mmCIF file of C-alpha atoms and ligand atoms in Angstrom:
data_model
loop_
_atom_site.group_PDB
_atom_site.id
_atom_site.type_symbol
_atom_site.label_atom_id
_atom_site.label_comp_id
_atom_site.label_asym_id
_atom_site.label_seq_id
_atom_site.Cartn_x
_atom_site.Cartn_y
_atom_site.Cartn_z
ATOM 1 C CA MET A 1 -48.879 191.835 79.957
ATOM 2 C CA ARG A 2 -46.624 194.681 79.354
ATOM 3 C CA ASN A 3 -47.278 196.118 82.978
ATOM 4 C CA PHE A 4 -46.498 192.744 84.214
ATOM 5 C CA ILE A 5 -42.989 193.097 81.718
ATOM 6 C CA LYS A 6 -42.293 195.994 83.617
ATOM 7 C CA LEU A 7 -42.883 194.566 86.522
ATOM 8 C CA ILE A 8 -40.454 191.910 86.596
ATOM 9 C CA THR A 9 -38.456 194.400 84.579
ATOM 10 C CA VAL A 10 -38.581 196.239 87.774
ATOM 11 C CA ALA A 11 -38.184 193.819 89.910
ATOM 12 C CA PHE A 12 -35.069 192.491 88.554
ATOM 13 C CA LEU A 13 -33.303 196.147 88.300
ATOM 14 C CA ALA A 14 -33.556 195.524 92.222
ATOM 15 C CA VAL A 15 -31.993 192.246 92.698
ATOM 16 C CA ILE A 16 -28.836 193.302 90.216
ATOM 17 C CA VAL A 17 -28.405 196.717 92.625
ATOM 18 C CA LEU A 18 -29.173 195.115 96.114
ATOM 19 C CA ALA A 19 -26.620 192.334 94.491
ATOM 20 C CA ALA A 20 -23.870 195.058 93.496
ATOM 21 C CA CYS A 21 -24.772 197.090 96.610
ATOM 22 C CA GLY A 22 -24.440 193.432 99.181
ATOM 23 C CA GLY A 23 -21.086 192.841 96.983
ATOM 24 C CA ASN A 24 -19.269 196.102 97.797
ATOM 25 C CA ASP A 25 -20.218 195.746 101.773
ATOM 26 C CA THR A 26 -18.529 192.567 101.523
ATOM 27 C CA SER A 27 -15.469 193.455 100.065
ATOM 28 C CA SER A 28 -14.999 197.115 102.071
ATOM 29 C CA ASN A 29 -14.452 194.321 104.511
ATOM 30 C CA GLU A 30 -11.541 192.363 102.794
ATOM 31 C CA LYS A 31 -7.902 193.255 102.733
ATOM 32 C CA GLU A 32 -7.658 193.956 98.954
ATOM 33 C CA ILE A 33 -4.319 193.260 97.059
ATOM 34 C CA ASN A 34 -3.465 195.950 94.532
ATOM 35 C CA ASN A 35 -2.186 194.075 91.251
ATOM 36 C CA ASP A 36 1.013 196.531 91.822
ATOM 37 C CA GLU A 37 1.550 194.474 94.438
ATOM 38 C CA LYS A 38 1.327 190.975 93.633
ATOM 39 C CA LEU A 39 4.682 189.419 92.855
ATOM 40 C CA LYS A 40 5.650 188.887 89.097
ATOM 41 C CA VAL A 41 6.201 185.144 88.919
ATOM 42 C CA ILE A 42 7.900 183.416 85.752
ATOM 43 C CA THR A 43 7.625 179.160 85.807
ATOM 44 C CA THR A 44 9.120 177.138 83.253
ATOM 45 C CA PHE A 45 6.317 174.695 82.956
ATOM 46 C CA THR A 46 2.836 173.863 84.322
ATOM 47 C CA LEU A 47 2.958 171.807 87.043
ATOM 48 C CA LEU A 48 5.566 174.156 88.790
ATOM 49 C CA GLU A 49 2.490 177.286 87.963
ATOM 50 C CA ASP A 50 0.068 175.580 89.490
ATOM 51 C CA ILE A 51 2.286 174.188 92.852
ATOM 52 C CA VAL A 52 3.415 178.247 92.729
ATOM 53 C CA LYS A 53 -0.397 179.280 92.400
ATOM 54 C CA GLN A 54 -1.509 176.680 94.872
ATOM 55 C CA ILE A 55 1.243 178.437 97.933
ATOM 56 C CA GLY A 56 1.839 181.853 96.799
ATOM 57 C CA GLY A 57 -2.087 182.111 96.632
ATOM 58 C CA GLU A 58 -3.586 185.668 95.750
ATOM 59 C CA TYR A 59 0.210 187.042 96.856
ATOM 60 C CA VAL A 60 1.057 186.159 93.085
ATOM 61 C CA GLU A 61 0.568 186.967 89.357
ATOM 62 C CA THR A 62 1.808 183.886 87.318
ATOM 63 C CA TYR A 63 3.677 183.782 83.948
ATOM 64 C CA ASN A 64 4.270 180.310 82.865
ATOM 65 C CA LEU A 65 6.575 180.001 79.836
ATOM 66 C CA VAL A 66 6.193 176.072 77.676
ATOM 67 C CA PRO A 67 2.497 175.787 77.174
ATOM 68 C CA VAL A 68 0.923 172.507 77.318
ATOM 69 C CA GLY A 69 1.283 170.424 74.665
ATOM 70 C CA THR A 70 4.851 171.312 74.476
ATOM 71 C CA ASP A 71 8.421 170.036 75.175
ATOM 72 C CA PRO A 72 10.301 171.569 78.106
ATOM 73 C CA HIS A 73 13.325 170.131 77.468
ATOM 74 C CA GLU A 74 13.900 171.940 74.602
ATOM 75 C CA TYR A 75 11.918 175.115 73.706
ATOM 76 C CA GLU A 76 12.573 178.287 71.830
ATOM 77 C CA PRO A 77 11.309 181.307 74.079
ATOM 78 C CA LEU A 78 8.517 183.916 72.000
ATOM 79 C CA PRO A 79 8.900 187.799 72.340
ATOM 80 C CA GLN A 80 6.518 187.959 75.045
ATOM 81 C CA ASP A 81 8.588 185.327 77.346
ATOM 82 C CA ILE A 82 11.748 187.776 77.204
ATOM 83 C CA LYS A 83 9.611 190.442 78.157
ATOM 84 C CA GLU A 84 8.052 188.550 80.746
ATOM 85 C CA THR A 85 11.603 187.657 82.220
ATOM 86 C CA GLU A 86 12.969 190.578 81.438
ATOM 87 C CA ASP A 87 10.096 192.354 84.528
ATOM 88 C CA ALA A 88 9.835 188.987 86.779
ATOM 89 C CA ASP A 89 10.213 189.714 90.561
ATOM 90 C CA VAL A 90 11.129 186.218 91.028
ATOM 91 C CA LEU A 91 11.431 182.804 88.629
ATOM 92 C CA PHE A 92 11.267 179.054 89.074
ATOM 93 C CA PHE A 93 12.786 176.298 87.063
ATOM 94 C CA ASN A 94 12.596 172.313 88.082
ATOM 95 C CA GLY A 95 16.624 172.385 87.082
ATOM 96 C CA LEU A 96 17.277 168.114 86.986
ATOM 97 C CA ASN A 97 18.586 168.843 83.610
ATOM 98 C CA LEU A 98 14.519 169.301 82.888
ATOM 99 C CA GLU A 99 15.013 172.530 81.099
ATOM 100 C CA GLY A 100 18.419 170.995 78.857
ATOM 101 C CA GLY A 101 20.531 171.890 82.217
ATOM 102 C CA ASP A 102 23.503 174.482 81.873
ATOM 103 C CA GLY A 103 23.632 175.825 78.848
ATOM 104 C CA GLY A 104 19.466 175.123 78.169
ATOM 105 C CA TRP A 105 17.062 177.571 76.629
ATOM 106 C CA PHE A 106 16.168 178.121 80.530
ATOM 107 C CA THR A 107 19.740 179.168 81.240
ATOM 108 C CA LYS A 108 20.071 181.313 77.987
ATOM 109 C CA LEU A 109 16.519 182.968 77.983
ATOM 110 C CA THR A 110 17.816 184.376 82.060
ATOM 111 C CA GLU A 111 21.361 185.629 80.723
ATOM 112 C CA SER A 112 20.216 187.374 77.899
ATOM 113 C CA THR A 113 17.269 188.853 79.536
ATOM 114 C CA GLY A 114 20.012 190.250 82.502
ATOM 115 C CA GLN A 115 18.099 188.718 85.152
ATOM 116 C CA ASP A 116 19.307 188.261 88.848
ATOM 117 C CA ASP A 117 20.474 184.637 89.689
ATOM 118 C CA ALA A 118 19.577 185.807 93.145
ATOM 119 C CA ILE A 119 16.247 185.876 92.759
ATOM 120 C CA ILE A 120 16.016 182.307 90.280
ATOM 121 C CA TYR A 121 15.439 178.763 92.228
ATOM 122 C CA GLU A 122 15.895 175.567 90.910
ATOM 123 C CA VAL A 123 12.710 173.879 92.750
ATOM 124 C CA SER A 124 14.224 170.293 92.706
ATOM 125 C CA ALA A 125 17.169 171.531 94.343
ATOM 126 C CA GLY A 126 17.269 168.953 97.233
ATOM 127 C CA VAL A 127 16.110 166.086 95.217
ATOM 128 C CA GLU A 128 18.585 163.105 95.620
ATOM 129 C CA PRO A 129 18.950 162.562 91.066
ATOM 130 C CA MET A 130 18.178 159.719 89.201
ATOM 131 C CA TYR A 131 20.157 158.641 86.474
ATOM 132 C CA LEU A 132 19.421 157.394 82.616
ATOM 133 C CA SER A 133 21.962 155.249 80.623
ATOM 134 C CA SER A 134 22.820 156.903 77.500
ATOM 135 C CA GLU A 135 22.922 153.756 73.852
ATOM 136 C CA ASP A 136 26.454 152.736 74.129
ATOM 137 C CA GLY A 137 26.281 152.888 78.509
ATOM 138 C CA THR A 138 28.876 154.550 79.386
ATOM 139 C CA GLU A 139 27.423 158.129 79.707
ATOM 140 C CA GLU A 140 24.808 158.687 82.453
ATOM 141 C CA GLU A 141 22.233 161.946 82.212
ATOM 142 C CA VAL A 142 19.923 163.214 85.312
ATOM 143 C CA ASN A 143 16.159 162.168 84.616
ATOM 144 C CA PRO A 144 14.250 164.886 85.086
ATOM 145 C CA HIS A 145 10.786 163.609 86.344
ATOM 146 C CA SER A 146 11.319 163.632 89.300
ATOM 147 C CA PHE A 147 7.904 165.173 90.171
ATOM 148 C CA LEU A 148 5.669 161.932 89.609
ATOM 149 C CA ASP A 149 6.688 160.637 92.930
ATOM 150 C CA PRO A 150 4.415 162.776 95.129
ATOM 151 C CA ASN A 151 7.561 162.938 97.941
ATOM 152 C CA VAL A 152 9.022 165.033 95.395
ATOM 153 C CA GLY A 153 5.991 167.243 94.911
ATOM 154 C CA MET A 154 6.538 167.604 98.673
ATOM 155 C CA ILE A 155 10.377 169.315 98.457
ATOM 156 C CA MET A 156 9.129 170.881 95.752
ATOM 157 C CA ALA A 157 6.867 172.854 97.493
ATOM 158 C CA ASP A 158 8.748 173.058 99.987
ATOM 159 C CA ASN A 159 11.232 174.869 97.958
ATOM 160 C CA ILE A 160 9.080 177.288 96.326
ATOM 161 C CA LYS A 161 7.643 178.428 100.319
ATOM 162 C CA GLU A 162 11.033 179.080 100.949
ATOM 163 C CA ALA A 163 12.002 181.145 97.841
ATOM 164 C CA LEU A 164 8.003 182.734 98.072
ATOM 165 C CA ILE A 165 9.024 184.632 102.071
ATOM 166 C CA GLU A 166 12.328 185.322 100.337
ATOM 167 C CA VAL A 167 11.574 187.602 98.090
ATOM 168 C CA SER A 168 8.388 188.666 100.159
ATOM 169 C CA PRO A 169 8.443 188.437 103.356
ATOM 170 C CA GLU A 170 5.281 190.690 104.491
ATOM 171 C CA ASN A 171 3.115 187.692 103.934
ATOM 172 C CA LYS A 172 5.158 184.675 105.348
ATOM 173 C CA GLU A 173 1.772 183.585 107.645
ATOM 174 C CA GLU A 174 -0.508 182.988 104.231
ATOM 175 C CA ILE A 175 2.340 181.746 102.699
ATOM 176 C CA GLU A 176 3.456 179.102 105.450
ATOM 177 C CA GLU A 177 -0.567 178.282 105.758
ATOM 178 C CA ASN A 178 -1.115 177.615 102.514
ATOM 179 C CA ALA A 179 2.199 175.487 102.291
ATOM 180 C CA GLN A 180 1.337 173.451 104.743
ATOM 181 C CA ALA A 181 -2.670 172.447 103.901
ATOM 182 C CA TYR A 182 -0.622 171.718 100.350
ATOM 183 C CA GLN A 183 1.880 168.863 102.074
ATOM 184 C CA THR A 184 -0.584 167.591 104.238
ATOM 185 C CA THR A 185 -2.704 166.397 100.343
ATOM 186 C CA LEU A 186 0.612 165.190 99.366
ATOM 187 C CA GLU A 187 1.752 163.965 102.354
ATOM 188 C CA GLU A 188 -2.131 161.817 102.020
ATOM 189 C CA MET A 189 -1.576 161.091 98.266
ATOM 190 C CA ASP A 190 1.350 159.469 98.856
ATOM 191 C CA GLU A 191 -0.412 157.556 101.382
ATOM 192 C CA GLN A 192 -2.582 156.411 98.982
ATOM 193 C CA TYR A 193 -0.314 155.343 96.136
ATOM 194 C CA LYS A 194 0.743 153.306 98.777
ATOM 195 C CA THR A 195 -1.885 151.587 99.877
ATOM 196 C CA ARG A 196 -3.030 151.056 95.625
ATOM 197 C CA PHE A 197 -0.215 149.622 94.182
ATOM 198 C CA ALA A 198 -0.236 147.144 97.670
ATOM 199 C CA GLU A 199 -3.501 146.134 95.925
ATOM 200 C CA ILE A 200 -1.829 145.153 92.510
ATOM 201 C CA PRO A 201 -0.662 141.856 92.666
ATOM 202 C CA LYS A 202 3.170 141.933 92.456
ATOM 203 C CA GLU A 203 3.791 140.294 89.029
ATOM 204 C CA ASP A 204 1.878 142.569 87.373
ATOM 205 C CA HIS A 205 3.614 145.713 88.531
ATOM 206 C CA ILE A 206 5.152 146.923 85.593
ATOM 207 C CA LEU A 207 4.757 150.022 83.569
ATOM 208 C CA VAL A 208 5.345 150.503 80.298
ATOM 209 C CA THR A 209 5.384 153.958 78.960
ATOM 210 C CA SER A 210 7.169 155.368 75.981
ATOM 211 C CA GLU A 211 9.454 157.955 77.629
ATOM 212 C CA ARG A 212 10.988 156.644 80.590
ATOM 213 C CA ALA A 213 9.535 159.597 82.585
ATOM 214 C CA TYR A 214 8.236 156.799 85.193
ATOM 215 C CA GLN A 215 11.583 155.967 87.018
ATOM 216 C CA TYR A 216 11.095 157.961 90.464
ATOM 217 C CA MET A 217 7.855 156.787 91.122
ATOM 218 C CA ALA A 218 8.606 153.757 89.576
ATOM 219 C CA ASP A 219 11.878 153.371 92.487
ATOM 220 C CA ARG A 220 9.794 155.114 94.668
ATOM 221 C CA TYR A 221 6.285 151.958 95.065
ATOM 222 C CA ASP A 222 8.639 149.055 93.580
ATOM 223 C CA LEU A 223 7.050 149.036 89.412
ATOM 224 C CA LYS A 224 9.873 147.659 86.894
ATOM 225 C CA GLU A 225 9.884 150.018 84.338
ATOM 226 C CA GLY A 226 9.633 149.311 80.747
ATOM 227 C CA PHE A 227 9.960 151.878 77.892
ATOM 228 C CA ILE A 228 10.965 152.749 73.841
ATOM 229 C CA TRP A 229 12.808 155.729 74.849
ATOM 230 C CA GLU A 230 14.961 156.737 77.656
ATOM 231 C CA VAL A 231 14.381 160.857 77.205
ATOM 232 C CA ASP A 232 11.995 162.419 74.704
ATOM 233 C CA THR A 233 15.421 164.296 73.481
ATOM 234 C CA GLU A 234 17.120 161.324 71.971
ATOM 235 C CA GLU A 235 15.865 159.409 69.073
ATOM 236 C CA ASN A 236 12.288 158.245 69.695
ATOM 237 C CA GLY A 237 11.330 155.365 68.120
ATOM 238 C CA SER A 238 13.981 153.370 66.155
ATOM 239 C CA PRO A 239 14.147 149.681 65.935
ATOM 240 C CA GLU A 240 16.461 148.802 67.808
ATOM 241 C CA GLN A 241 14.347 150.291 70.615
ATOM 242 C CA ILE A 242 11.298 148.756 69.435
ATOM 243 C CA THR A 243 12.564 145.399 69.588
ATOM 244 C CA THR A 244 13.931 146.169 72.905
ATOM 245 C CA LEU A 245 10.858 146.671 74.506
ATOM 246 C CA VAL A 246 8.505 143.904 72.662
ATOM 247 C CA GLU A 247 11.577 141.394 74.241
ATOM 248 C CA PHE A 248 11.146 142.716 77.361
ATOM 249 C CA ILE A 249 6.744 142.426 77.404
ATOM 250 C CA LYS A 250 7.881 139.299 76.082
ATOM 251 C CA GLU A 251 9.605 137.977 79.107
ATOM 252 C CA GLU A 252 7.563 140.345 81.630
ATOM 253 C CA ASN A 253 4.123 140.013 80.233
ATOM 254 C CA PRO A 254 2.922 143.309 81.751
ATOM 255 C CA PRO A 255 -1.319 143.557 81.851
ATOM 256 C CA VAL A 256 -0.869 147.103 79.379
ATOM 257 C CA LEU A 257 1.036 149.197 78.232
ATOM 258 C CA PHE A 258 0.490 153.223 78.369
ATOM 259 C CA VAL A 259 0.800 156.445 76.141
ATOM 260 C CA GLU A 260 1.880 159.298 77.794
ATOM 261 C CA SER A 261 -0.196 163.106 76.598
ATOM 262 C CA ASN A 262 2.316 164.664 75.446
ATOM 263 C CA VAL A 263 4.591 162.830 72.473
ATOM 264 C CA ASP A 264 3.281 160.552 69.618
ATOM 265 C CA SER A 265 1.793 157.504 69.899
ATOM 266 C CA ARG A 266 2.461 155.749 66.684
ATOM 267 C CA PRO A 267 5.698 153.900 68.277
ATOM 268 C CA MET A 268 3.782 152.263 71.218
ATOM 269 C CA GLU A 269 1.106 150.868 68.779
ATOM 270 C CA THR A 270 3.990 149.131 66.731
ATOM 271 C CA VAL A 271 5.037 147.965 70.087
ATOM 272 C CA SER A 272 1.192 146.734 70.821
ATOM 273 C CA ASN A 273 0.858 145.118 67.468
ATOM 274 C CA GLU A 274 4.799 142.803 67.829
ATOM 275 C CA SER A 275 4.388 141.817 71.209
ATOM 276 C CA GLY A 276 -0.133 141.428 71.445
ATOM 277 C CA VAL A 277 -0.473 143.742 74.296
ATOM 278 C CA ASP A 278 -3.180 146.047 74.534
ATOM 279 C CA ILE A 279 -2.421 149.814 75.208
ATOM 280 C CA PHE A 280 -4.420 151.402 77.609
ATOM 281 C CA GLU A 281 -7.072 153.680 76.319
ATOM 282 C CA ASP A 282 -6.039 157.055 78.150
ATOM 283 C CA LYS A 283 -3.327 158.584 78.241
ATOM 284 C CA LEU A 284 -0.756 159.215 81.352
ATOM 285 C CA TYR A 285 0.536 162.786 82.675
ATOM 286 C CA SER A 286 4.190 162.709 82.227
ATOM 287 C CA ASP A 287 6.051 166.796 81.343
ATOM 288 C CA GLU A 288 3.306 168.393 81.782
ATOM 289 C CA ILE A 289 -0.779 168.752 83.597
ATOM 290 C CA GLY A 290 -3.314 169.066 81.845
ATOM 291 C CA ALA A 291 -4.823 171.843 79.551
ATOM 292 C CA LEU A 292 -7.588 174.380 81.878
ATOM 293 C CA GLY A 293 -10.984 172.778 82.516
ATOM 294 C CA GLU A 294 -9.102 169.662 81.573
ATOM 295 C CA GLU A 295 -9.034 166.509 84.357
ATOM 296 C CA ALA A 296 -6.003 167.307 85.681
ATOM 297 C CA ASP A 297 -5.426 170.518 84.987
ATOM 298 C CA THR A 298 -3.525 170.596 88.553
ATOM 299 C CA TYR A 299 -0.555 168.725 90.469
ATOM 300 C CA ILE A 300 -2.605 167.309 92.990
ATOM 301 C CA LYS A 301 -5.351 166.213 90.121
ATOM 302 C CA TYR A 302 -2.119 164.803 87.812
ATOM 303 C CA LEU A 303 -1.080 162.416 90.840
ATOM 304 C CA GLN A 304 -4.570 161.621 91.038
ATOM 305 C CA TYR A 305 -5.407 161.363 87.671
ATOM 306 C CA ASN A 306 -2.084 158.939 87.223
ATOM 307 C CA ILE A 307 -2.160 156.123 90.286
ATOM 308 C CA ASP A 308 -5.817 156.054 88.778
ATOM 309 C CA LYS A 309 -5.214 154.833 85.107
ATOM 310 C CA ILE A 310 -1.663 152.940 86.645
ATOM 311 C CA HIS A 311 -4.078 151.034 88.888
ATOM 312 C CA ALA A 312 -7.405 150.158 86.704
ATOM 313 C CA GLY A 313 -5.008 148.981 84.054
ATOM 314 C CA LEU A 314 -2.851 147.017 86.027
ATOM 315 C CA THR A 315 -5.502 145.370 88.037
ATOM 316 C CA ARG A 316 -7.464 144.472 84.673
HETATM 317 ZN ZN1 ZN B 1 9.947 164.310 79.170
#
């Protein structure tokens, strides 16, 4: 018996040695990228980090500022964030007021670290802004949530591609290849959104969520929007906001109500109790993609997840 175990052990070690040699043989043929040569990229929120990784591939090393489960509209940078921002080769922010706009937390962070404006890129540059209305209806504020529309994703991916090529022209060919494949996936996603929204009866094209995050998507695919509050930074779930939405629901009669992954679900529970319309069992994603390993942990999966849940909810 002991000899048998010995034999097994020897055979096992031999396999390991062979595997290790084999590994060395193949890797010596590949182009190796030293960690020092990688571009150090800062992103403000998880969705951007994912697009940068998809397009930058092995040429980038990312550091994301606002973690999953945290509001990107208002954020308090940590000491580590400040250090990483100082050391970055290129920085990406969404813009369209997502990070609080001029004078918001991201502007303050880059100004305090003395980062060069030339390497700070606004990923939503070129996106046609849509506006929220303030409670008294006088002031208009840009709605930051344009990325819920896959067509906006195409503009963002293009901006990221151009920026990465600008800061690392030596990697142009591979970055362009990655970006092309990514654009094709986004185009297919847009086709899928069109097809699946067309399957939902016209009278059920009503999307009720907590925050008014789906304005761009609703405009693109012709949905009526119901919401409790316009943007996370304002009062969330006041009695007036609840009453207004309950009246909207009684008039429009949506099949279900939705709650987003990053908001307090209690105000929508009140709306559901007062209107008699159920909340859909799964949350939608808006300001963030899922944590690594979760169902919607890339931007593409996030878009897929949202259309799957919205379609399921509105066709019941
Ligand atoms: Zn938001």
